[in-house]
Amino acid sequence: MNFELTPEQQLLRDTVRDFAETRVAPVAEEIDREARFPYELVAEMAELGFMGIPIPEEYGGAGADTVSYAVAIEELTRIDSSVAITVAAHTSLGTLPIHLFGTEAQKEEWLPRLASGQALAAFGLTEPDAGSDAGATRTTAELRDGHWIVNGSKMFITNAGTDITACVTITARTSDNEVSNVIVPNGTPGYEISAPLHKLGWRASDTRELSFHDCAVPEANLLGERGKGFRQFLEILDGGRISVAAMGVGLAQGAYDLALAYARQRQQFGKPIAEFQAVQFQLADMATEIDAGRALVHRAAWLKDAGRPFALAAAQAKLYTGLLSNRVVNASLQIHGGYGFMDEFAVSRLYRDQKILEIGEGTNEVQRMVIARLLGL
């Protein structure tokens, strides 16, 4: 067992870390406060090749492995979750489905723009009445005269409404008993995008409700085989859980870094609070659990890269790091005391950003269901 990153992975980690610390950190509080999508940061990440890390070079990506991708997402989340989820949702949910299931024509049409970061993509699965119960999808796509006529709505969709969003892939019922995936380009008549939704956290990321009213897209926009949409999105979610698990580790690491630095400089009773055993034990537990969470994430990513079954490992990593990030950010805020409750301190933003990690890409309860099923229960 080799737990070291390769030289290429180390270089990527260092590059992303430097970008996050020098470019993201100075504006993180501002874009969160203003709920402003960070177009300038996305453009810089596109130039650096962050927007298509696991996409093959022939389609404009970096051609890197899943471990590299997880490392990059962790480093971004350590500083700001909104920037990290913009990259993660675009890559895992927006771009990879086209790479995994698209025809060669679809790949040539979409991937070069998406993998290079010139445009963003979204994935529409969740509906107002179909969250964890994704099989309750009500959006329909009826084939008429060479076009899919889409009707329905999607909820909580990331990256769907930015000025540079190119398309959304949606799940829709193509008959009573079949679900398929369809690519809907932005700007298609009948496709309406709500104003940005107001959120507790991830405020600088783009989140929308989508509505389709007799929205017609070409028959060729079917992604993958008709009727295979359910299987496809389950595969997409398996991979997406690795990136969200990496976000859990990154947020926990960021919260720990803040707590450690604060504990060393905060004076109480005549000495730094880092010298009190009660604080030391909290920091020791944080560091230990973060290492455990990172090992789970890297194991899931390694299994995926090795072409081995990884769904169980991905669900375990996602469940554990969601709970881990909750514990760590809560302890970090406690160490900060009253100052941690103030927006001037970054830990308050991390505290708000954390909770969605236990909901998005499948709730903690859904992860336990997946894990139980894969254990044969």
mmCIF file of C-alpha atoms in Angstrom:
data_model
loop_
_atom_site.group_PDB
_atom_site.id
_atom_site.type_symbol
_atom_site.label_atom_id
_atom_site.label_comp_id
_atom_site.label_asym_id
_atom_site.label_seq_id
_atom_site.Cartn_x
_atom_site.Cartn_y
_atom_site.Cartn_z
ATOM 1 C CA MET A 1 0.000 0.000 0.000
ATOM 2 C CA ASN A 2 1.435 3.326 -1.085
ATOM 3 C CA PHE A 3 -0.207 6.346 0.475
ATOM 4 C CA GLU A 4 2.011 8.908 -1.235
ATOM 5 C CA LEU A 5 0.790 11.131 -4.025
ATOM 6 C CA THR A 6 2.653 10.871 -7.304
ATOM 7 C CA PRO A 7 4.826 13.836 -8.360
ATOM 8 C CA GLU A 8 2.080 14.864 -10.793
ATOM 9 C CA GLN A 9 -0.579 14.726 -8.078
ATOM 10 C CA GLN A 10 1.635 16.702 -5.697
ATOM 11 C CA LEU A 11 2.188 19.369 -8.349
ATOM 12 C CA LEU A 12 -1.565 19.650 -8.948
ATOM 13 C CA ARG A 13 -2.227 19.858 -5.198
ATOM 14 C CA ASP A 14 0.352 22.608 -4.793
ATOM 15 C CA THR A 15 -0.988 24.524 -7.788
ATOM 16 C CA VAL A 16 -4.594 24.371 -6.598
ATOM 17 C CA ARG A 17 -3.575 25.218 -3.022
ATOM 18 C CA ASP A 18 -1.648 28.280 -4.185
ATOM 19 C CA PHE A 19 -4.587 29.437 -6.314
ATOM 20 C CA ALA A 20 -7.036 28.907 -3.461
ATOM 21 C CA GLU A 21 -4.901 30.762 -0.940
ATOM 22 C CA THR A 22 -3.831 33.666 -3.157
ATOM 23 C CA ARG A 23 -6.868 34.190 -5.398
ATOM 24 C CA VAL A 24 -9.905 32.685 -3.649
ATOM 25 C CA ALA A 25 -9.223 33.438 0.020
ATOM 26 C CA PRO A 26 -9.041 37.244 -0.396
ATOM 27 C CA VAL A 27 -12.529 37.399 -1.985
ATOM 28 C CA ALA A 28 -14.289 34.436 -0.345
ATOM 29 C CA GLU A 29 -16.046 36.498 2.308
ATOM 30 C CA GLU A 30 -17.057 39.145 -0.238
ATOM 31 C CA ILE A 31 -18.607 36.813 -2.812
ATOM 32 C CA ASP A 32 -20.398 34.948 -0.026
ATOM 33 C CA ARG A 33 -21.819 38.174 1.428
ATOM 34 C CA GLU A 34 -22.913 39.423 -1.982
ATOM 35 C CA ALA A 35 -24.094 35.970 -3.172
ATOM 36 C CA ARG A 36 -22.141 36.735 -6.334
ATOM 37 C CA PHE A 37 -21.115 34.046 -8.800
ATOM 38 C CA PRO A 38 -17.287 34.252 -9.193
ATOM 39 C CA TYR A 39 -16.961 34.510 -12.979
ATOM 40 C CA GLU A 40 -13.419 35.869 -12.737
ATOM 41 C CA LEU A 41 -12.262 32.921 -10.611
ATOM 42 C CA VAL A 42 -13.909 30.418 -12.960
ATOM 43 C CA ALA A 43 -12.092 32.018 -15.898
ATOM 44 C CA GLU A 44 -8.776 31.725 -14.062
ATOM 45 C CA MET A 45 -9.466 28.102 -13.138
ATOM 46 C CA ALA A 46 -10.270 27.397 -16.766
ATOM 47 C CA GLU A 47 -6.889 28.836 -17.765
ATOM 48 C CA LEU A 48 -5.192 26.622 -15.184
ATOM 49 C CA GLY A 49 -7.021 23.506 -16.416
ATOM 50 C CA PHE A 50 -9.083 22.916 -13.269
ATOM 51 C CA MET A 51 -12.450 22.640 -15.047
ATOM 52 C CA GLY A 52 -11.823 19.329 -16.792
ATOM 53 C CA ILE A 53 -9.309 17.484 -14.631
ATOM 54 C CA PRO A 54 -10.552 13.895 -15.283
ATOM 55 C CA ILE A 55 -11.616 14.480 -18.916
ATOM 56 C CA PRO A 56 -9.265 13.041 -21.588
ATOM 57 C CA GLU A 57 -6.872 15.472 -23.232
ATOM 58 C CA GLU A 58 -8.327 14.726 -26.671
ATOM 59 C CA TYR A 59 -11.516 16.491 -25.557
ATOM 60 C CA GLY A 60 -9.783 19.442 -23.926
ATOM 61 C CA GLY A 61 -9.372 18.080 -20.400
ATOM 62 C CA ALA A 62 -6.309 17.390 -18.276
ATOM 63 C CA GLY A 63 -6.558 13.604 -18.577
ATOM 64 C CA ALA A 64 -5.834 13.145 -14.867
ATOM 65 C CA ASP A 65 -7.081 10.393 -12.571
ATOM 66 C CA THR A 66 -9.813 10.498 -9.947
ATOM 67 C CA VAL A 67 -7.351 10.790 -7.060
ATOM 68 C CA SER A 68 -5.969 13.969 -8.647
ATOM 69 C CA TYR A 69 -9.494 15.323 -9.060
ATOM 70 C CA ALA A 70 -10.350 14.564 -5.410
ATOM 71 C CA VAL A 71 -7.160 16.287 -4.239
ATOM 72 C CA ALA A 72 -8.037 19.401 -6.245
ATOM 73 C CA ILE A 73 -11.586 19.564 -4.888
ATOM 74 C CA GLU A 74 -10.308 19.146 -1.324
ATOM 75 C CA GLU A 75 -7.860 22.032 -1.716
ATOM 76 C CA LEU A 76 -10.509 24.366 -3.126
ATOM 77 C CA THR A 77 -13.004 23.484 -0.384
ATOM 78 C CA ARG A 78 -10.411 24.109 2.305
ATOM 79 C CA ILE A 79 -10.732 27.786 1.384
ATOM 80 C CA ASP A 80 -14.226 28.149 -0.134
ATOM 81 C CA SER A 81 -17.028 25.665 -0.769
ATOM 82 C CA SER A 82 -18.849 27.788 -3.348
ATOM 83 C CA VAL A 83 -15.880 27.765 -5.694
ATOM 84 C CA ALA A 84 -15.301 24.061 -5.049
ATOM 85 C CA ILE A 85 -18.893 23.019 -5.777
ATOM 86 C CA THR A 86 -18.876 25.057 -8.968
ATOM 87 C CA VAL A 87 -15.979 22.922 -10.206
ATOM 88 C CA ALA A 88 -17.295 19.648 -8.758
ATOM 89 C CA ALA A 89 -20.850 19.963 -10.073
ATOM 90 C CA HIS A 90 -19.635 21.102 -13.485
ATOM 91 C CA THR A 91 -17.202 18.187 -13.730
ATOM 92 C CA SER A 92 -18.914 15.240 -12.026
ATOM 93 C CA LEU A 93 -22.530 16.053 -12.890
ATOM 94 C CA GLY A 94 -22.342 18.326 -15.924
ATOM 95 C CA THR A 95 -19.452 17.063 -18.029
ATOM 96 C CA LEU A 96 -18.762 13.444 -17.076
ATOM 97 C CA PRO A 97 -22.238 12.162 -18.097
ATOM 98 C CA ILE A 98 -21.571 13.332 -21.654
ATOM 99 C CA HIS A 99 -18.128 11.741 -21.554
ATOM 100 C CA LEU A 100 -19.463 8.472 -20.129
ATOM 101 C CA PHE A 101 -22.646 8.035 -22.144
ATOM 102 C CA GLY A 102 -22.510 10.424 -25.081
ATOM 103 C CA THR A 103 -22.126 9.519 -28.730
ATOM 104 C CA GLU A 104 -18.957 10.632 -30.455
ATOM 105 C CA ALA A 105 -20.911 13.455 -32.064
ATOM 106 C CA GLN A 106 -22.189 14.620 -28.661
ATOM 107 C CA LYS A 107 -18.695 14.459 -27.191
ATOM 108 C CA GLU A 108 -17.252 16.498 -30.033
ATOM 109 C CA GLU A 109 -20.051 19.051 -29.713
ATOM 110 C CA TRP A 110 -19.927 19.582 -25.954
ATOM 111 C CA LEU A 111 -16.758 18.303 -24.295
ATOM 112 C CA PRO A 112 -14.136 20.705 -25.715
ATOM 113 C CA ARG A 113 -16.057 23.732 -24.422
ATOM 114 C CA LEU A 114 -16.930 22.132 -21.097
ATOM 115 C CA ALA A 115 -13.605 20.490 -20.265
ATOM 116 C CA SER A 116 -11.711 23.671 -21.091
ATOM 117 C CA GLY A 117 -13.996 25.734 -18.875
ATOM 118 C CA GLN A 118 -15.212 27.974 -21.671
ATOM 119 C CA ALA A 119 -18.737 26.907 -20.710
ATOM 120 C CA LEU A 120 -20.432 25.217 -17.767
ATOM 121 C CA ALA A 121 -22.878 22.313 -17.674
ATOM 122 C CA ALA A 122 -25.484 21.193 -15.149
ATOM 123 C CA PHE A 123 -27.336 17.992 -14.303
ATOM 124 C CA GLY A 124 -31.039 18.045 -13.477
ATOM 125 C CA LEU A 125 -32.195 15.115 -11.363
ATOM 126 C CA THR A 126 -33.921 16.536 -8.276
ATOM 127 C CA GLU A 127 -37.520 17.758 -8.614
ATOM 128 C CA PRO A 128 -39.817 19.601 -6.199
ATOM 129 C CA ASP A 129 -41.431 16.269 -5.259
ATOM 130 C CA ALA A 130 -38.575 13.888 -6.102
ATOM 131 C CA GLY A 131 -35.470 14.253 -3.964
ATOM 132 C CA SER A 132 -34.159 11.118 -2.308
ATOM 133 C CA ASP A 133 -36.943 9.250 -4.137
ATOM 134 C CA ALA A 134 -35.450 9.958 -7.554
ATOM 135 C CA GLY A 135 -37.589 7.224 -9.059
ATOM 136 C CA ALA A 136 -40.585 9.530 -8.555
ATOM 137 C CA THR A 137 -39.451 11.724 -11.448
ATOM 138 C CA ARG A 138 -42.426 13.449 -13.085
ATOM 139 C CA THR A 139 -40.693 15.427 -15.841
ATOM 140 C CA THR A 140 -41.610 13.918 -19.201
ATOM 141 C CA ALA A 141 -40.013 13.862 -22.650
ATOM 142 C CA GLU A 142 -42.303 12.751 -25.481
ATOM 143 C CA LEU A 143 -40.866 11.972 -28.896
ATOM 144 C CA ARG A 144 -42.748 13.847 -31.611
ATOM 145 C CA ASP A 145 -41.630 14.423 -35.175
ATOM 146 C CA GLY A 146 -37.938 13.992 -34.424
ATOM 147 C CA HIS A 147 -37.937 16.084 -31.237
ATOM 148 C CA TRP A 148 -38.219 15.394 -27.510
ATOM 149 C CA ILE A 149 -40.980 17.571 -26.078
ATOM 150 C CA VAL A 150 -40.031 18.169 -22.449
ATOM 151 C CA ASN A 151 -42.460 19.218 -19.708
ATOM 152 C CA GLY A 152 -41.818 19.413 -15.989
ATOM 153 C CA SER A 153 -39.490 21.050 -13.481
ATOM 154 C CA LYS A 154 -36.232 20.505 -11.627
ATOM 155 C CA MET A 155 -35.124 21.935 -8.284
ATOM 156 C CA PHE A 156 -31.802 22.872 -6.612
ATOM 157 C CA ILE A 157 -29.774 22.607 -9.834
ATOM 158 C CA THR A 158 -26.180 23.869 -9.619
ATOM 159 C CA ASN A 159 -24.566 25.888 -12.442
ATOM 160 C CA ALA A 160 -27.728 25.917 -14.585
ATOM 161 C CA GLY A 161 -28.272 29.673 -14.795
ATOM 162 C CA THR A 162 -24.895 31.364 -15.171
ATOM 163 C CA ASP A 163 -24.025 33.533 -18.159
ATOM 164 C CA ILE A 164 -21.615 30.828 -19.348
ATOM 165 C CA THR A 165 -23.844 27.779 -18.837
ATOM 166 C CA ALA A 166 -24.204 25.829 -22.091
ATOM 167 C CA CYS A 167 -26.614 23.019 -21.221
ATOM 168 C CA VAL A 168 -28.305 20.867 -18.629
ATOM 169 C CA THR A 169 -28.767 17.105 -18.809
ATOM 170 C CA ILE A 170 -32.097 16.110 -17.291
ATOM 171 C CA THR A 171 -33.746 12.869 -16.321
ATOM 172 C CA ALA A 172 -37.234 12.506 -17.815
ATOM 173 C CA ARG A 173 -39.852 9.855 -18.317
ATOM 174 C CA THR A 174 -39.840 8.874 -21.975
ATOM 175 C CA SER A 175 -42.738 6.484 -21.315
ATOM 176 C CA ASP A 176 -44.715 5.391 -18.277
ATOM 177 C CA ASN A 177 -42.103 2.895 -17.133
ATOM 178 C CA GLU A 178 -38.832 4.248 -18.486
ATOM 179 C CA VAL A 179 -36.507 7.099 -17.550
ATOM 180 C CA SER A 180 -33.981 8.549 -19.992
ATOM 181 C CA ASN A 181 -31.437 11.366 -20.019
ATOM 182 C CA VAL A 182 -31.800 14.287 -22.425
ATOM 183 C CA ILE A 183 -29.429 17.205 -23.097
ATOM 184 C CA VAL A 184 -31.234 20.568 -23.113
ATOM 185 C CA PRO A 185 -29.151 23.527 -24.387
ATOM 186 C CA ASN A 186 -29.582 26.816 -22.560
ATOM 187 C CA GLY A 187 -31.689 29.236 -24.554
ATOM 188 C CA THR A 188 -34.007 26.550 -25.929
ATOM 189 C CA PRO A 189 -37.577 27.938 -26.213
ATOM 190 C CA GLY A 190 -39.767 26.616 -23.420
ATOM 191 C CA TYR A 191 -36.824 26.178 -21.048
ATOM 192 C CA GLU A 192 -37.127 28.690 -18.201
ATOM 193 C CA ILE A 193 -34.620 29.275 -15.414
ATOM 194 C CA SER A 194 -35.625 30.881 -12.114
ATOM 195 C CA ALA A 195 -33.796 33.688 -10.369
ATOM 196 C CA PRO A 196 -30.951 32.435 -8.136
ATOM 197 C CA LEU A 197 -32.232 30.663 -5.038
ATOM 198 C CA HIS A 198 -31.269 32.116 -1.642
ATOM 199 C CA LYS A 199 -29.329 29.629 0.457
ATOM 200 C CA LEU A 200 -27.944 29.167 3.956
ATOM 201 C CA GLY A 201 -24.512 28.326 2.529
ATOM 202 C CA TRP A 202 -22.731 27.969 -0.817
ATOM 203 C CA ARG A 203 -24.036 31.484 -1.452
ATOM 204 C CA ALA A 204 -21.619 32.261 -4.276
ATOM 205 C CA SER A 205 -22.589 29.148 -6.224
ATOM 206 C CA ASP A 206 -25.402 29.196 -8.781
ATOM 207 C CA THR A 207 -28.539 27.272 -7.730
ATOM 208 C CA ARG A 208 -31.813 27.416 -9.694
ATOM 209 C CA GLU A 209 -35.220 25.929 -10.302
ATOM 210 C CA LEU A 210 -35.774 24.859 -13.922
ATOM 211 C CA SER A 211 -39.094 24.693 -15.760
ATOM 212 C CA PHE A 212 -39.885 23.085 -19.101
ATOM 213 C CA HIS A 213 -43.022 23.971 -21.060
ATOM 214 C CA ASP A 214 -43.276 22.102 -24.391
ATOM 215 C CA CYS A 215 -39.532 22.521 -24.687
ATOM 216 C CA ALA A 216 -38.421 20.842 -27.942
ATOM 217 C CA VAL A 217 -34.907 19.452 -28.358
ATOM 218 C CA PRO A 218 -33.636 17.258 -31.225
ATOM 219 C CA GLU A 219 -34.035 13.497 -30.963
ATOM 220 C CA ALA A 220 -30.223 13.266 -31.181
ATOM 221 C CA ASN A 221 -29.986 14.960 -27.760
ATOM 222 C CA LEU A 222 -30.894 11.695 -26.035
ATOM 223 C CA LEU A 223 -27.880 10.876 -23.831
ATOM 224 C CA GLY A 224 -27.144 7.161 -23.820
ATOM 225 C CA GLU A 225 -29.722 4.474 -24.470
ATOM 226 C CA ARG A 226 -33.396 5.237 -24.137
ATOM 227 C CA GLY A 227 -34.754 3.819 -20.883
ATOM 228 C CA LYS A 228 -31.306 3.563 -19.277
ATOM 229 C CA GLY A 229 -31.491 6.919 -17.509
ATOM 230 C CA PHE A 230 -32.025 5.468 -14.045
ATOM 231 C CA ARG A 231 -28.947 3.251 -14.277
ATOM 232 C CA GLN A 232 -26.931 6.094 -15.775
ATOM 233 C CA PHE A 233 -27.683 8.629 -13.070
ATOM 234 C CA LEU A 234 -26.939 6.070 -10.364
ATOM 235 C CA GLU A 235 -23.498 5.615 -11.938
ATOM 236 C CA ILE A 236 -23.085 9.380 -12.137
ATOM 237 C CA LEU A 237 -23.985 9.760 -8.460
ATOM 238 C CA ASP A 238 -21.513 7.037 -7.455
ATOM 239 C CA GLY A 239 -18.689 9.059 -8.977
ATOM 240 C CA GLY A 240 -20.078 12.370 -7.760
ATOM 241 C CA ARG A 241 -20.024 11.123 -4.177
ATOM 242 C CA ILE A 242 -16.239 10.963 -4.317
ATOM 243 C CA SER A 243 -15.991 14.657 -5.125
ATOM 244 C CA VAL A 244 -18.513 15.622 -2.435
ATOM 245 C CA ALA A 245 -16.643 13.422 0.044
ATOM 246 C CA ALA A 246 -13.478 15.289 -0.925
ATOM 247 C CA MET A 247 -15.363 18.491 -0.132
ATOM 248 C CA GLY A 248 -16.125 17.110 3.333
ATOM 249 C CA VAL A 249 -12.435 16.488 3.969
ATOM 250 C CA GLY A 250 -11.489 19.886 2.570
ATOM 251 C CA LEU A 251 -13.996 21.758 4.697
ATOM 252 C CA ALA A 252 -12.899 19.858 7.793
ATOM 253 C CA GLN A 253 -9.257 20.600 7.017
ATOM 254 C CA GLY A 254 -10.043 24.278 6.556
ATOM 255 C CA ALA A 255 -11.957 24.422 9.834
ATOM 256 C CA TYR A 256 -9.121 22.626 11.637
ATOM 257 C CA ASP A 257 -6.521 25.014 10.171
ATOM 258 C CA LEU A 258 -8.527 27.987 11.431
ATOM 259 C CA ALA A 259 -8.999 26.465 14.892
ATOM 260 C CA LEU A 260 -5.325 25.589 15.252
ATOM 261 C CA ALA A 261 -4.163 29.067 14.259
ATOM 262 C CA TYR A 262 -6.719 30.756 16.521
ATOM 263 C CA ALA A 263 -5.910 28.526 19.499
ATOM 264 C CA ARG A 264 -2.236 29.415 19.237
ATOM 265 C CA GLN A 265 -2.824 33.159 19.302
ATOM 266 C CA ARG A 266 -5.906 33.512 21.553
ATOM 267 C CA GLN A 267 -4.857 34.320 25.132
ATOM 268 C CA GLN A 268 -6.975 33.394 28.150
ATOM 269 C CA PHE A 269 -5.910 33.085 31.788
ATOM 270 C CA GLY A 270 -2.469 34.311 30.823
ATOM 271 C CA LYS A 271 -1.591 31.811 28.110
ATOM 272 C CA PRO A 272 -2.675 30.643 24.623
ATOM 273 C CA ILE A 273 -5.752 28.431 24.763
ATOM 274 C CA ALA A 274 -3.791 25.849 22.732
ATOM 275 C CA GLU A 275 -1.992 25.046 25.994
ATOM 276 C CA PHE A 276 -5.208 23.882 27.643
ATOM 277 C CA GLN A 277 -5.738 20.131 27.441
ATOM 278 C CA ALA A 278 -9.457 20.545 26.630
ATOM 279 C CA VAL A 279 -8.540 22.411 23.428
ATOM 280 C CA GLN A 280 -5.610 20.130 22.630
ATOM 281 C CA PHE A 281 -7.826 17.045 22.775
ATOM 282 C CA GLN A 282 -10.359 18.622 20.404
ATOM 283 C CA LEU A 283 -7.606 19.444 17.915
ATOM 284 C CA ALA A 284 -6.131 15.948 18.266
ATOM 285 C CA ASP A 285 -9.499 14.377 17.492
ATOM 286 C CA MET A 286 -9.971 16.679 14.495
ATOM 287 C CA ALA A 287 -6.588 15.819 12.989
ATOM 288 C CA THR A 288 -7.149 12.093 13.491
ATOM 289 C CA GLU A 289 -10.608 12.050 11.926
ATOM 290 C CA ILE A 290 -9.517 14.185 8.979
ATOM 291 C CA ASP A 291 -6.751 11.707 8.168
ATOM 292 C CA ALA A 292 -9.283 8.866 8.358
ATOM 293 C CA GLY A 293 -11.704 10.703 6.072
ATOM 294 C CA ARG A 294 -9.004 11.488 3.524
ATOM 295 C CA ALA A 295 -7.970 7.831 3.448
ATOM 296 C CA LEU A 296 -11.567 6.807 2.683
ATOM 297 C CA VAL A 297 -11.820 9.346 -0.136
ATOM 298 C CA HIS A 298 -8.518 8.354 -1.715
ATOM 299 C CA ARG A 299 -9.417 4.673 -1.452
ATOM 300 C CA ALA A 300 -12.707 5.223 -3.281
ATOM 301 C CA ALA A 301 -10.943 7.278 -5.938
ATOM 302 C CA TRP A 302 -8.198 4.656 -6.312
ATOM 303 C CA LEU A 303 -10.758 1.880 -6.746
ATOM 304 C CA LYS A 304 -12.504 3.897 -9.448
ATOM 305 C CA ASP A 305 -9.223 4.545 -11.251
ATOM 306 C CA ALA A 306 -8.357 0.839 -11.024
ATOM 307 C CA GLY A 307 -11.637 -0.094 -12.700
ATOM 308 C CA ARG A 308 -12.794 -1.949 -9.625
ATOM 309 C CA PRO A 309 -16.201 -1.701 -7.904
ATOM 310 C CA PHE A 310 -16.206 1.547 -5.927
ATOM 311 C CA ALA A 311 -19.851 2.311 -5.138
ATOM 312 C CA LEU A 312 -19.607 1.010 -1.556
ATOM 313 C CA ALA A 313 -16.379 2.882 -0.853
ATOM 314 C CA ALA A 314 -17.795 6.081 -2.354
ATOM 315 C CA ALA A 315 -20.946 5.904 -0.237
ATOM 316 C CA GLN A 316 -18.904 5.170 2.900
ATOM 317 C CA ALA A 317 -16.575 8.087 2.181
ATOM 318 C CA LYS A 318 -19.467 10.435 1.505
ATOM 319 C CA LEU A 319 -21.318 9.431 4.676
ATOM 320 C CA TYR A 320 -18.256 9.579 6.905
ATOM 321 C CA THR A 321 -16.882 12.891 5.634
ATOM 322 C CA GLY A 322 -20.278 14.562 5.879
ATOM 323 C CA LEU A 323 -20.468 13.602 9.542
ATOM 324 C CA LEU A 324 -16.770 14.378 10.008
ATOM 325 C CA SER A 325 -17.065 17.895 8.594
ATOM 326 C CA ASN A 326 -20.042 18.524 10.889
ATOM 327 C CA ARG A 327 -18.080 17.528 13.983
ATOM 328 C CA VAL A 328 -14.931 19.394 13.022
ATOM 329 C CA VAL A 329 -16.517 22.686 12.004
ATOM 330 C CA ASN A 330 -18.678 22.666 15.136
ATOM 331 C CA ALA A 331 -15.618 22.102 17.332
ATOM 332 C CA SER A 332 -13.697 24.756 15.415
ATOM 333 C CA LEU A 333 -16.410 27.332 16.010
ATOM 334 C CA GLN A 334 -16.504 26.348 19.702
ATOM 335 C CA ILE A 335 -12.766 26.981 19.970
ATOM 336 C CA HIS A 336 -13.279 30.405 18.374
ATOM 337 C CA GLY A 337 -15.925 31.194 20.994
ATOM 338 C CA GLY A 338 -17.971 34.326 20.396
ATOM 339 C CA TYR A 339 -15.710 35.457 17.586
ATOM 340 C CA GLY A 340 -16.611 32.328 15.628
ATOM 341 C CA PHE A 341 -20.217 33.507 15.592
ATOM 342 C CA MET A 342 -19.201 36.678 13.751
ATOM 343 C CA ASP A 343 -19.199 36.848 9.965
ATOM 344 C CA GLU A 344 -15.784 38.525 10.066
ATOM 345 C CA PHE A 345 -14.299 35.144 10.946
ATOM 346 C CA ALA A 346 -14.122 32.582 8.144
ATOM 347 C CA VAL A 347 -15.216 29.718 10.380
ATOM 348 C CA SER A 348 -18.759 31.121 10.430
ATOM 349 C CA ARG A 349 -18.943 30.733 6.633
ATOM 350 C CA LEU A 350 -17.565 27.203 6.818
ATOM 351 C CA TYR A 351 -20.162 26.432 9.488
ATOM 352 C CA ARG A 352 -22.990 27.500 7.145
ATOM 353 C CA ASP A 353 -21.458 25.769 4.126
ATOM 354 C CA GLN A 354 -21.097 22.439 5.908
ATOM 355 C CA LYS A 355 -24.669 21.236 6.341
ATOM 356 C CA ILE A 356 -25.394 20.660 2.652
ATOM 357 C CA LEU A 357 -22.606 18.063 2.620
ATOM 358 C CA GLU A 358 -24.974 15.813 4.564
ATOM 359 C CA ILE A 359 -27.817 16.414 2.081
ATOM 360 C CA GLY A 360 -26.515 16.894 -1.463
ATOM 361 C CA GLU A 361 -25.534 13.888 -3.623
ATOM 362 C CA GLY A 362 -27.714 11.767 -1.380
ATOM 363 C CA THR A 363 -28.536 12.411 2.267
ATOM 364 C CA ASN A 364 -26.835 10.584 5.128
ATOM 365 C CA GLU A 365 -29.879 8.348 5.263
ATOM 366 C CA VAL A 366 -29.625 7.509 1.555
ATOM 367 C CA GLN A 367 -25.909 6.715 1.951
ATOM 368 C CA ARG A 368 -26.777 4.262 4.698
ATOM 369 C CA MET A 369 -29.388 2.683 2.445
ATOM 370 C CA VAL A 370 -26.821 2.328 -0.346
ATOM 371 C CA ILE A 371 -24.222 0.898 2.012
ATOM 372 C CA ALA A 372 -26.701 -1.576 3.500
ATOM 373 C CA ARG A 373 -27.775 -2.747 0.043
ATOM 374 C CA LEU A 374 -24.165 -3.221 -1.071
ATOM 375 C CA LEU A 375 -23.482 -5.186 2.107
ATOM 376 C CA GLY A 376 -26.172 -7.594 0.945
ATOM 377 C CA LEU A 377 -28.777 -6.529 3.484
#
